[in-house]
Amino acid sequence: MSRPTMETVAERAGVSRALVSLVMNNSSKVSEAKRQAVLHAAEQLGYRPNLHARNLAQARTKTLGMIINDIHNPFFAEVVYGVEAAADDYGFDVLILNGGRDAERERRAVETHLQFQVEALILVGPKLDNDDIVRASAVVPTVVVASGRDNPGADTITTDDERGAALAVQHLVQLGHTDIVHIDGAANISSRARSHGYEKAMRSLGLEPRTLRGGDDEADAEAAIVDLAETDSMPTAIFAFNDLVAAGALSTLEAAGLRVPDDVSVVGYDNTFIAELNHMSLTTVNQPRHQMGQLAIRTVLERIEDDRTEPTRIDLAPTLSVRRSTAPPRKA
Amino acid sequence: MSRPTMETVAERAGVSRALVSLVMNNSSKVSEAKRQAVLHAAEQLGYRPNLHARNLAQARTKTLGMIINDIHNPFFAEVVYGVEAAADDYGFDVLILNGGRDAERERRAVETHLQFQVEALILVGPKLDNDDIVRASAVVPTVVVASGRDNPGADTITTDDERGAALAVQHLVQLGHTDIVHIDGAANISSRARSHGYEKAMRSLGLEPRTLRGGDDEADAEAAIVDLAETDSMPTAIFAFNDLVAAGALSTLEAAGLRVPDDVSVVGYDNTFIAELNHMSLTTVNQPRHQMGQLAIRTVLERIEDDRTEPTRIDLAPTLSVRRSTAPPRKA
DNA sequence: CGATTGCGTTAGAGCGCTCTAAATCTTACG
DNA sequence: CGTAAGATTTAGAGCGCTCTAACGCAATCG
């Protein structure tokens, strides 16, 4: 009752096991007659090659292991699509494991992938610390996507957060804003680069930066906005650490009786699903996520196939998606 | 330079390969001394068991294959967490493949999983048609999650969409609404049950149902709402096929100068991320997604371990999450 | 003190496949 | 018709692991 093997198919087709193997890997040196016979037998038996056996015999798996920080987060989903499309092109399977926003789980996921003998590891927004990544990349080519850190040993694909922040600032300034507050990402990994970019851009335009502590979700924005309202120091524009924080800003501003963008303009970051919703319509900094995924595969493949060994670091340029949450400031 | 094998470890620890195997599977019949020696050797060599070899030898993989309709969709993410948590409890690994909203891709994903010899298939919101599912479930235990269809051969975990729709209607009626329009999901798989539930609930409360053709995204809502506005037949409440359609309704209503919930109440379905955003704050029907994931595992495990063979069908009760998009109708 | 028990350990076959080297069959040509 | 060159096909080893059966040895017992 167990699944048919190559042996079974060979017998049925009246050929040797080796011949079946050749057919399954569609080798050109098989006569048409036998090929048909084998395919027919396989079909009838519902034969399916056993990947474990194949991988063992070949000593390679043509499989890549991807770990996603959090499957909830739609930001990463787009990266996944990029990765899959590119992997497909090169004939690799991609196994996905969910990190669940937890370093320990990610560590176990790495372990699982390694036991599956994946040929490379793609870490999307990993929570792992440097040591973990170094350790992993010593075993198998590893590429880190969308995590600003410097990852010794691994390749890195990022977008330039400083530049992204500058885009936001420039856009607001062009609209006529001069009083622009930034709500940062607190301990978040990309927070530093974004705040820094914001501050640098402000200063270079002769404006005084004002950064408030935020975080990475709606509630974090609320505190900051309430503070601005209470101290009567509401700016004409707010640049938030990410779209979710921007969403929090939107609702808190509204609750305070302020209209977006009439009273206050709001800019987010990441161009997630949220920003696209008509009801939110957030102007936001866009990262080329699909491309990031594709580059991750290319990069890692250079190691596998062309055995490059020095680490690569690709830093892509973000763009700005302008929507309805930004407008010129109300005339004073 | 290739990875160390059991043989290598055995040699280093001065024991036989079989003994190393016993240690790796932490068998109780190994002397403490040898166990330590083996673990130490393995540690030093950075040894990692080769799952392919193990699976081949054991003729079982302790691995489940999951296919997600669309990794973008946060609705499914929660199911994934439920599945993973339960699978963890039973010591199974879960391999995730992305269906990408495409039946053909899903078909390939099924194939890949089968070649990996997964012990069961978990299809989350599959696009596959009945035949595909029958075929898959003939090979390996299969459970379909969140897809209303009747899946001969496979187990099914759903929530009762009719009841969910009724919850929405009842809530609106309790608030005092009598003129409630439903924007349906067009060809979407769950659309029928939801519309039917809506119509049944309306009639049983002595109200006249009014169903408009919608779809599954924001744009689909727009057409319907514009139509209502133009024919001057705007109801006091709208029950949308899902949250995204509800979001479309929100923005279109607003664009038409109507306020939510003051002029029109809106109810969504699925309690996705969107609904939770403060700025949207959608009243919506909630499906116990995490639980659905867990039940999927339990169900499928009954087949694997207790070899049940008759198909099971579990239909869970939805709940209503009330937020700020619903309120009593404006006094006429 | 020889036989028995049982624990700890190991030899060796086998899981399903690929791959190399060799065998077999065709075909073409002098 | 004989033979070399191709074109097909196959035997068989080996991938890294598990598992059964058997082995060695110390402790136990009559």
JSON list of C-alpha atoms (C1' of nucleotides) in Angstrom, two decimals, chain B residues 6 17 21 47 53 57, chain D residues 15-20:
[
{"chain": "B", "resi": 6, "resn": "MET", "atom": "CA", "xyz": [27.23, 10.48, 11.61]},
{"chain": "B", "resi": 17, "resn": "ARG", "atom": "CA", "xyz": [27.59, 4.97, 13.89]},
{"chain": "B", "resi": 21, "resn": "SER", "atom": "CA", "xyz": [22.13, 7.52, 16.01]},
{"chain": "B", "resi": 47, "resn": "TYR", "atom": "CA", "xyz": [27.31, 18.10, 13.17]},
{"chain": "B", "resi": 53, "resn": "ALA", "atom": "CA", "xyz": [18.66, 10.62, 5.10]},
{"chain": "B", "resi": 57, "resn": "ALA", "atom": "CA", "xyz": [15.47, 5.54, 6.46]},
{"chain": "D", "resi": 15, "resn": "DC", "atom": "C1'", "xyz": [24.39, 9.11, -0.44]},
{"chain": "D", "resi": 16, "resn": "DG", "atom": "C1'", "xyz": [23.55, 9.44, 5.49]},
{"chain": "D", "resi": 17, "resn": "DC", "atom": "C1'", "xyz": [20.57, 7.54, 8.37]},
{"chain": "D", "resi": 18, "resn": "DT", "atom": "C1'", "xyz": [17.56, 3.93, 11.14]},
{"chain": "D", "resi": 19, "resn": "DC", "atom": "C1'", "xyz": [16.56, -0.48, 12.73]},
{"chain": "D", "resi": 20, "resn": "DT", "atom": "C1'", "xyz": [16.77, -5.42, 13.58]}
]
